[in-house]
Tab-separated table of C-alpha atoms and ligand atoms in Angstrom:
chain	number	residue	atom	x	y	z
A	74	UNK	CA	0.000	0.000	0.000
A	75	UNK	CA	1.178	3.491	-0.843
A	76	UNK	CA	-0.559	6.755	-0.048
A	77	UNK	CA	1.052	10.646	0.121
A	78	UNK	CA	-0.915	13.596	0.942
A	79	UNK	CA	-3.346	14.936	-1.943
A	80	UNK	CA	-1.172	18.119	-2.245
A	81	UNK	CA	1.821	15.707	-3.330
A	82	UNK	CA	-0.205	14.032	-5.797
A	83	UNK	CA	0.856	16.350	-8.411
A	84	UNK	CA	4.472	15.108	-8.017
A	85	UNK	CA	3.547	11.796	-8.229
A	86	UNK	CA	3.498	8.697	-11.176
A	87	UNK	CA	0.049	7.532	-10.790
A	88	UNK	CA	0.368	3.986	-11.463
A	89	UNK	CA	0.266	0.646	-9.297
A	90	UNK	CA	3.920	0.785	-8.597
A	91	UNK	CA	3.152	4.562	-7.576
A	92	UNK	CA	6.178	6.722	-6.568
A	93	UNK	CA	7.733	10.384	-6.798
A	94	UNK	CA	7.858	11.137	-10.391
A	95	UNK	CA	11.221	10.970	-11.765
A	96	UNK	CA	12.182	13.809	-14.684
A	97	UNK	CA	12.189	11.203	-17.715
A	98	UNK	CA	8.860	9.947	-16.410
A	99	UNK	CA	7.352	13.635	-15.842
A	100	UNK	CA	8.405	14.122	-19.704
A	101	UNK	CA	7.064	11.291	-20.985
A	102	UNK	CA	3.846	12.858	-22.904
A	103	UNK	CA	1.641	9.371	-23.015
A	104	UNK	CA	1.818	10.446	-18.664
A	105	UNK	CA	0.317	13.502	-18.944
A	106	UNK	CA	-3.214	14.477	-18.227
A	107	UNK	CA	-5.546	17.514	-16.957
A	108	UNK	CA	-6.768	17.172	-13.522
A	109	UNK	CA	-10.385	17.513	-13.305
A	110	UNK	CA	-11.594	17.132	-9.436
A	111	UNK	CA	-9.616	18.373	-6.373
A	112	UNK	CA	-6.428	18.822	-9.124
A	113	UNK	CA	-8.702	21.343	-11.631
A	114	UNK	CA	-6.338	22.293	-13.916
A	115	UNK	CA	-3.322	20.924	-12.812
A	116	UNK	CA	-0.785	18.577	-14.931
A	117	UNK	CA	-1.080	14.422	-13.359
A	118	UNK	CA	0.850	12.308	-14.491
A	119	UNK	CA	-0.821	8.484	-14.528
A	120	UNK	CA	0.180	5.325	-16.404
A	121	UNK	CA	-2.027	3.657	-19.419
A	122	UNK	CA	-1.614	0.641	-17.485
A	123	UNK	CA	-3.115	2.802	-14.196
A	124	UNK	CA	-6.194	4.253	-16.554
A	125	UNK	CA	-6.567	1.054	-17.988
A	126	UNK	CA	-7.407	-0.241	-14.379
A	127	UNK	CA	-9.218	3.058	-13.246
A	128	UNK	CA	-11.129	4.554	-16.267
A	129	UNK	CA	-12.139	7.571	-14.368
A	130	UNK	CA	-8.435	8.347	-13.418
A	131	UNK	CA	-8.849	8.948	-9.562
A	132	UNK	CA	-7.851	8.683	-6.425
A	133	UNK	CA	-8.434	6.825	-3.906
A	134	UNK	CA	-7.043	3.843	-6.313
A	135	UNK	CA	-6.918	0.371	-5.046
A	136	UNK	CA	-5.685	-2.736	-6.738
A	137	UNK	CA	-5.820	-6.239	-7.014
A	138	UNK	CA	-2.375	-8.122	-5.203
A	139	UNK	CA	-0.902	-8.754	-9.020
A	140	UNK	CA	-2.200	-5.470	-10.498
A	141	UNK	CA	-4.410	-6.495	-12.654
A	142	UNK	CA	-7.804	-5.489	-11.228
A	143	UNK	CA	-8.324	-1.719	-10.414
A	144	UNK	CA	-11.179	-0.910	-7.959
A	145	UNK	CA	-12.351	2.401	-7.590
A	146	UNK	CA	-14.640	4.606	-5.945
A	147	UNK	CA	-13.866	5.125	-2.204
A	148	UNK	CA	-16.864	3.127	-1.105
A	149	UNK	CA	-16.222	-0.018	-3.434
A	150	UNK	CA	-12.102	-0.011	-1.923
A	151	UNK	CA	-14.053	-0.212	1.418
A	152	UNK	CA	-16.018	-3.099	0.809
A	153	UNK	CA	-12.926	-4.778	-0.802
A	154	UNK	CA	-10.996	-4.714	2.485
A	155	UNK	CA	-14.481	-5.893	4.145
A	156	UNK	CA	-14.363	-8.924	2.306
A	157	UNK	CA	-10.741	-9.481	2.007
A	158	UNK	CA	-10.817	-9.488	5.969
A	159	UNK	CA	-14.103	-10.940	6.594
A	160	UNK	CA	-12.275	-14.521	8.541
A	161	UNK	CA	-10.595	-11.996	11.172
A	162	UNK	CA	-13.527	-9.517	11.135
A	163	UNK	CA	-16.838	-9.483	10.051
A	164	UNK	CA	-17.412	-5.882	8.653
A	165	UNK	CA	-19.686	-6.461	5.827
A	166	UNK	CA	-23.043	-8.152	7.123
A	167	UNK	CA	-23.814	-11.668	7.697
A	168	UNK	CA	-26.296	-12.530	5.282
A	169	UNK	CA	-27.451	-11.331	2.034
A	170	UNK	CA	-29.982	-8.547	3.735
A	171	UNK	CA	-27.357	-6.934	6.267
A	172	UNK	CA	-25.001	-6.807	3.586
A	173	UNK	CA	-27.393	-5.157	1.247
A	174	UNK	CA	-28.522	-3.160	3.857
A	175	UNK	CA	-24.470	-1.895	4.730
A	176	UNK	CA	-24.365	-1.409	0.808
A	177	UNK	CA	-27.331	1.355	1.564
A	178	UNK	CA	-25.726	3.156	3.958
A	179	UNK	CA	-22.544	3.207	1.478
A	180	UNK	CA	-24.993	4.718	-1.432
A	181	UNK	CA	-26.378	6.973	1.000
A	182	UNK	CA	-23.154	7.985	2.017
A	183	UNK	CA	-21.530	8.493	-1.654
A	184	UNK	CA	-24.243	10.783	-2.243
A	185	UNK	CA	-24.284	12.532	0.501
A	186	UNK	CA	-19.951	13.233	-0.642
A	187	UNK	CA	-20.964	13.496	-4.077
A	188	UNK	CA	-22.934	17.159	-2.803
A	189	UNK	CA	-20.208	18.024	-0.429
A	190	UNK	CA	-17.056	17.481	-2.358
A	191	UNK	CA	-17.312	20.517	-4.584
A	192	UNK	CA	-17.893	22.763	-1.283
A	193	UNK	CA	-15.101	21.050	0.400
A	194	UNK	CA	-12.969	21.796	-2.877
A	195	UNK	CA	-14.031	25.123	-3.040
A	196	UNK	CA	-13.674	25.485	0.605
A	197	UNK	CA	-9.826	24.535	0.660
A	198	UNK	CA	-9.087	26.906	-2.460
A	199	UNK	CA	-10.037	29.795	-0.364
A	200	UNK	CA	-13.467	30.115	-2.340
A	201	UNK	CA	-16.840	29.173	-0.907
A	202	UNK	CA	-19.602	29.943	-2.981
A	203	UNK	CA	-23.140	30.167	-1.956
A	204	UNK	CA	-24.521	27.472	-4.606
A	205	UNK	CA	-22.008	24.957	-3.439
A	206	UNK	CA	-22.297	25.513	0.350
A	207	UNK	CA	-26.498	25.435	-0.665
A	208	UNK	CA	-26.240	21.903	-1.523
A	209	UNK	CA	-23.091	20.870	0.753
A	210	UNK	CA	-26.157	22.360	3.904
A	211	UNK	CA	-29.175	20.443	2.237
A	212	UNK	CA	-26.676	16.853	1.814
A	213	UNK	CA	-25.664	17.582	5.717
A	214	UNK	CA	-29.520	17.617	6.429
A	215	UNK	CA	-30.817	14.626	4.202
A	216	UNK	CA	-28.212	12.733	5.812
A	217	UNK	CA	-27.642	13.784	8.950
A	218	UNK	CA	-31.749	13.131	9.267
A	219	UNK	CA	-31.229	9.823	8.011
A	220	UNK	CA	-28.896	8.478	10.139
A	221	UNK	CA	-30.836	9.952	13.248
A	222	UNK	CA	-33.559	7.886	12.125
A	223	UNK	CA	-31.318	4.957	11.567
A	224	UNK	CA	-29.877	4.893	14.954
A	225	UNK	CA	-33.677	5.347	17.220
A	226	UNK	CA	-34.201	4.499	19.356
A	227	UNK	CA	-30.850	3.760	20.748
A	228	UNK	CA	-29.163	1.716	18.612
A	229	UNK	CA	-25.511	1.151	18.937
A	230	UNK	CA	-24.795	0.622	15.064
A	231	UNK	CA	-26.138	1.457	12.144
A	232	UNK	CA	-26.861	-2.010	11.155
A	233	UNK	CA	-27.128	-5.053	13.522
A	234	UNK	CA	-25.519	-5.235	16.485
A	235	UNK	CA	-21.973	-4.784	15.690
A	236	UNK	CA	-19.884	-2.514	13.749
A	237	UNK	CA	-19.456	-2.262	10.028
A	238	UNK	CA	-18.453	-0.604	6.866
A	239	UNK	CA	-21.241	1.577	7.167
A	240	UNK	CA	-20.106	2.859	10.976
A	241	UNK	CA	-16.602	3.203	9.021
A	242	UNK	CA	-17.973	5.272	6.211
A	243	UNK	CA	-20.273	7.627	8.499
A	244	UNK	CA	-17.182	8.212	10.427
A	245	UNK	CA	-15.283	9.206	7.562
A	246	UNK	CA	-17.950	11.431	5.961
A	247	UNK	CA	-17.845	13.534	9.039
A	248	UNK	CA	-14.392	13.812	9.761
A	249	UNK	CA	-14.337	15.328	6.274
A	250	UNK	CA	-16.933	17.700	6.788
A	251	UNK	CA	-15.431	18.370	10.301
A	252	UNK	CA	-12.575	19.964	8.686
A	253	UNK	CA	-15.211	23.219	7.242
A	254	UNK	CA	-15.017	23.997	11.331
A	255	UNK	CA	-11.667	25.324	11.042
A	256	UNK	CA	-12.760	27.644	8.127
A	257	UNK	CA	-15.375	29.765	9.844
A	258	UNK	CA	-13.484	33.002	9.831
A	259	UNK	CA	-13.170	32.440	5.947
A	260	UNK	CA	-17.018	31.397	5.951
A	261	UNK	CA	-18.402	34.581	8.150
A	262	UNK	CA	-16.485	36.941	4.683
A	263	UNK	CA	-18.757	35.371	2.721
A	264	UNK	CA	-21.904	35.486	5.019
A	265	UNK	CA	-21.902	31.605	5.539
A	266	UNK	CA	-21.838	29.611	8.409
A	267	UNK	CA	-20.484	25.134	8.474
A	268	UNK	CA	-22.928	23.621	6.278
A	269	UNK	CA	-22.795	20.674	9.063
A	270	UNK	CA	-24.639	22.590	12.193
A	271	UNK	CA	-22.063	23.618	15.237
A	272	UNK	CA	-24.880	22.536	17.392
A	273	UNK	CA	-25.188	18.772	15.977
A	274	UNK	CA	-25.476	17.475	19.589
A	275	UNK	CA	-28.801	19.236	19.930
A	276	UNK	CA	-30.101	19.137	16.139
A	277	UNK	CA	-29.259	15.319	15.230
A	278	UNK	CA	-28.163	13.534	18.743
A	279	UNK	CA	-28.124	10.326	18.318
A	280	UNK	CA	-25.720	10.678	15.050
A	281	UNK	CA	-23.556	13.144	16.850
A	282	UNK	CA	-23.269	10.567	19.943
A	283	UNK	CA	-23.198	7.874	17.025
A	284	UNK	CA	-20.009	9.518	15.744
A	285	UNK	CA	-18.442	10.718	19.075
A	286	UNK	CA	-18.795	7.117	20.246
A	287	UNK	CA	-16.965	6.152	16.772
A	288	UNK	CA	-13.976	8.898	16.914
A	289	UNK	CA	-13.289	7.021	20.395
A	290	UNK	CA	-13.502	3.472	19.627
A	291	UNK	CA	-10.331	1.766	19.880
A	292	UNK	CA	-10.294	1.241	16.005
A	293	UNK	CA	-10.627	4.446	14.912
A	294	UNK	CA	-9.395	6.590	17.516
A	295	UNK	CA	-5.082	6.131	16.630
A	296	UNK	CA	-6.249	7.804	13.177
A	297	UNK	CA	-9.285	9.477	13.728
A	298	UNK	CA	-8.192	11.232	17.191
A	299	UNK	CA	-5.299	13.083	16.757
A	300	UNK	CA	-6.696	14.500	13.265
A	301	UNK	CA	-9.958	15.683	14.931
A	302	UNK	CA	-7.947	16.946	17.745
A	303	UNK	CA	-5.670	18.713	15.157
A	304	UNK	CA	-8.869	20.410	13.359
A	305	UNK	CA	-10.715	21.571	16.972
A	306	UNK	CA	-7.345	23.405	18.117
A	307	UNK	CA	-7.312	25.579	14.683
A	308	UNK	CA	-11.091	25.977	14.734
A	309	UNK	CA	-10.664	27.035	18.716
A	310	UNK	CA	-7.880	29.252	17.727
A	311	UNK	CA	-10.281	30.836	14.876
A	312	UNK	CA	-12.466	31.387	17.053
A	313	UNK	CA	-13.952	35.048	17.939
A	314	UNK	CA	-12.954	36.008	21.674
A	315	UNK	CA	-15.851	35.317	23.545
A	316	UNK	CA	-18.552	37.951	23.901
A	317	UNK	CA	-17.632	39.501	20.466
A	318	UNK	CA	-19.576	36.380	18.465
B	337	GSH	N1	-16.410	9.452	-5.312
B	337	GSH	C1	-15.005	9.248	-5.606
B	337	GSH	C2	-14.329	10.592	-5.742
B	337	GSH	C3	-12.930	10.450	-6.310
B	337	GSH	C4	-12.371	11.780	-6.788
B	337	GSH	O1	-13.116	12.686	-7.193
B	337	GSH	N2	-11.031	11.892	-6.728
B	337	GSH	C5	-10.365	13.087	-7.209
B	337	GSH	C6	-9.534	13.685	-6.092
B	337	GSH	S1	-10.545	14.340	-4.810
B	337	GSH	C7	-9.394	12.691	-8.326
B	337	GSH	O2	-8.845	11.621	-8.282
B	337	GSH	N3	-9.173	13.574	-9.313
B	337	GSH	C8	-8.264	13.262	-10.372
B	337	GSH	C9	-8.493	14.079	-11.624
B	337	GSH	O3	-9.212	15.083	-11.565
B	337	GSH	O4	-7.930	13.716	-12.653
B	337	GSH	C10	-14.371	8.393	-4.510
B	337	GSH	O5	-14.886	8.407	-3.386
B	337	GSH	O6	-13.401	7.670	-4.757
């Protein structure tokens, strides 16, 4: 497995056997494409071979153990490692319904990222618009209500009684959208406030106490804690002294 930071990307071979891109391979003209999402613009440079295993050309890119099998789409490289680990750990269901039911959630949750990427985008270039923080608000609130309804009365997980790839990708969903909290300063400038509400313990509690009981679970917290820590400390520092807010 290889991974760099997105901002590196652009330095990068995109190809199975990914690595820094060396000069003769950043020359090499059958490498070089246009970056359309999150790298608008910008020169990539990515193998036949690698489009030949991801047609859409993106990141997050996951392969087969030989190569020859790309899988794409965040959501589909999560249910790969579900099954691939299913003998040590069960994340994907237990019969043909919870499964299918898991795969919901997933849908739900691609969705739900497919109307919050471009605000996120936008968001990290310095330039939140009103039509994309519109839809990025109405996603937080179709979902957000959803998984409120998923976890009443008091449910523990979001399907069965144990934890799966659909805890996984709810967590991940918000710790995306937690990073908009750091970015309120840049928000206020343009008269715009998180699309996910500051006050999620009181709008949608049982998915804020859903994901707070996630961001501390022994398999998520070593990644999940000290980046959410990371992200409260700038948005605290952002923060207006209090009684001027
Ligand atoms: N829904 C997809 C989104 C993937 C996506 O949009 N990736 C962008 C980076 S954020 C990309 O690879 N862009 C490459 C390009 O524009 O050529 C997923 O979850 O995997």
């Amino acid at each position: 497995m290889c991974s760099a930071p997105p901002h590196e990307l652009v330095d990068w071979l995109w190809d199975f056997d990914a690595h820094p891109l060396s000069d003769a391979e950043r020359a090499d003209p059958t490498h070089q494409q246009i970056g359309r999402v999150g790298f608008s613009g910008l020169p990539l440079y990515k193998t036949t071979a690698f489009l030949d295993a991801h047609p859409f050309g993106t990141v997050p890119a996951a392969f087969s153990g030989d190569g020859s099998t790309g899988i794409f789409e965040s959501n589909s490289i999560l249910r790969a490692v579900g099954r691939l680990g299913a003998a040590q750990l069960p994340l994907y269901g237990e019969d043909v319904y919870s499964a299918s039911r898991i795969d919901s959630f997933l849908d739900a949750s691609l969705v739900f990222c497919r109307d919050t990427q471009p605000y996120l985008l936008a968001l990290r270039a310095g330039l939140p618009t009103p039509a994309t923080h519109a839809t990025a608000a109405a996603a937080c609130t179709t979902y957000l209500a959803g998984m409120e309804r998923a976890l009443a009365p008091a449910r523990e997980f979001l399907v069965g009684t144990r934890l799966s790839l659909a805890d996984i990708c709810y967590a991940c969903e918000l710790t995306m959208l937690w990073s908009e909290r750091t970015q309120r300063a840049l928000l206020a400038t343009h008269a715009l406030t998180p699309a996910l509400p500051l006050n999620l313990a009181e709008t949608y509690p049982r998915a804020a106490r859903h994901f707070a009981r996630l961001r501390e679970h022994p398999a998520f917290a070593p990644d999940l804690a000290p980046y959410l820590a990371k992200l409260e400390a700038r948005a605290t520092a952002g923060d207006p002294p209090a009684g001027t807010g």
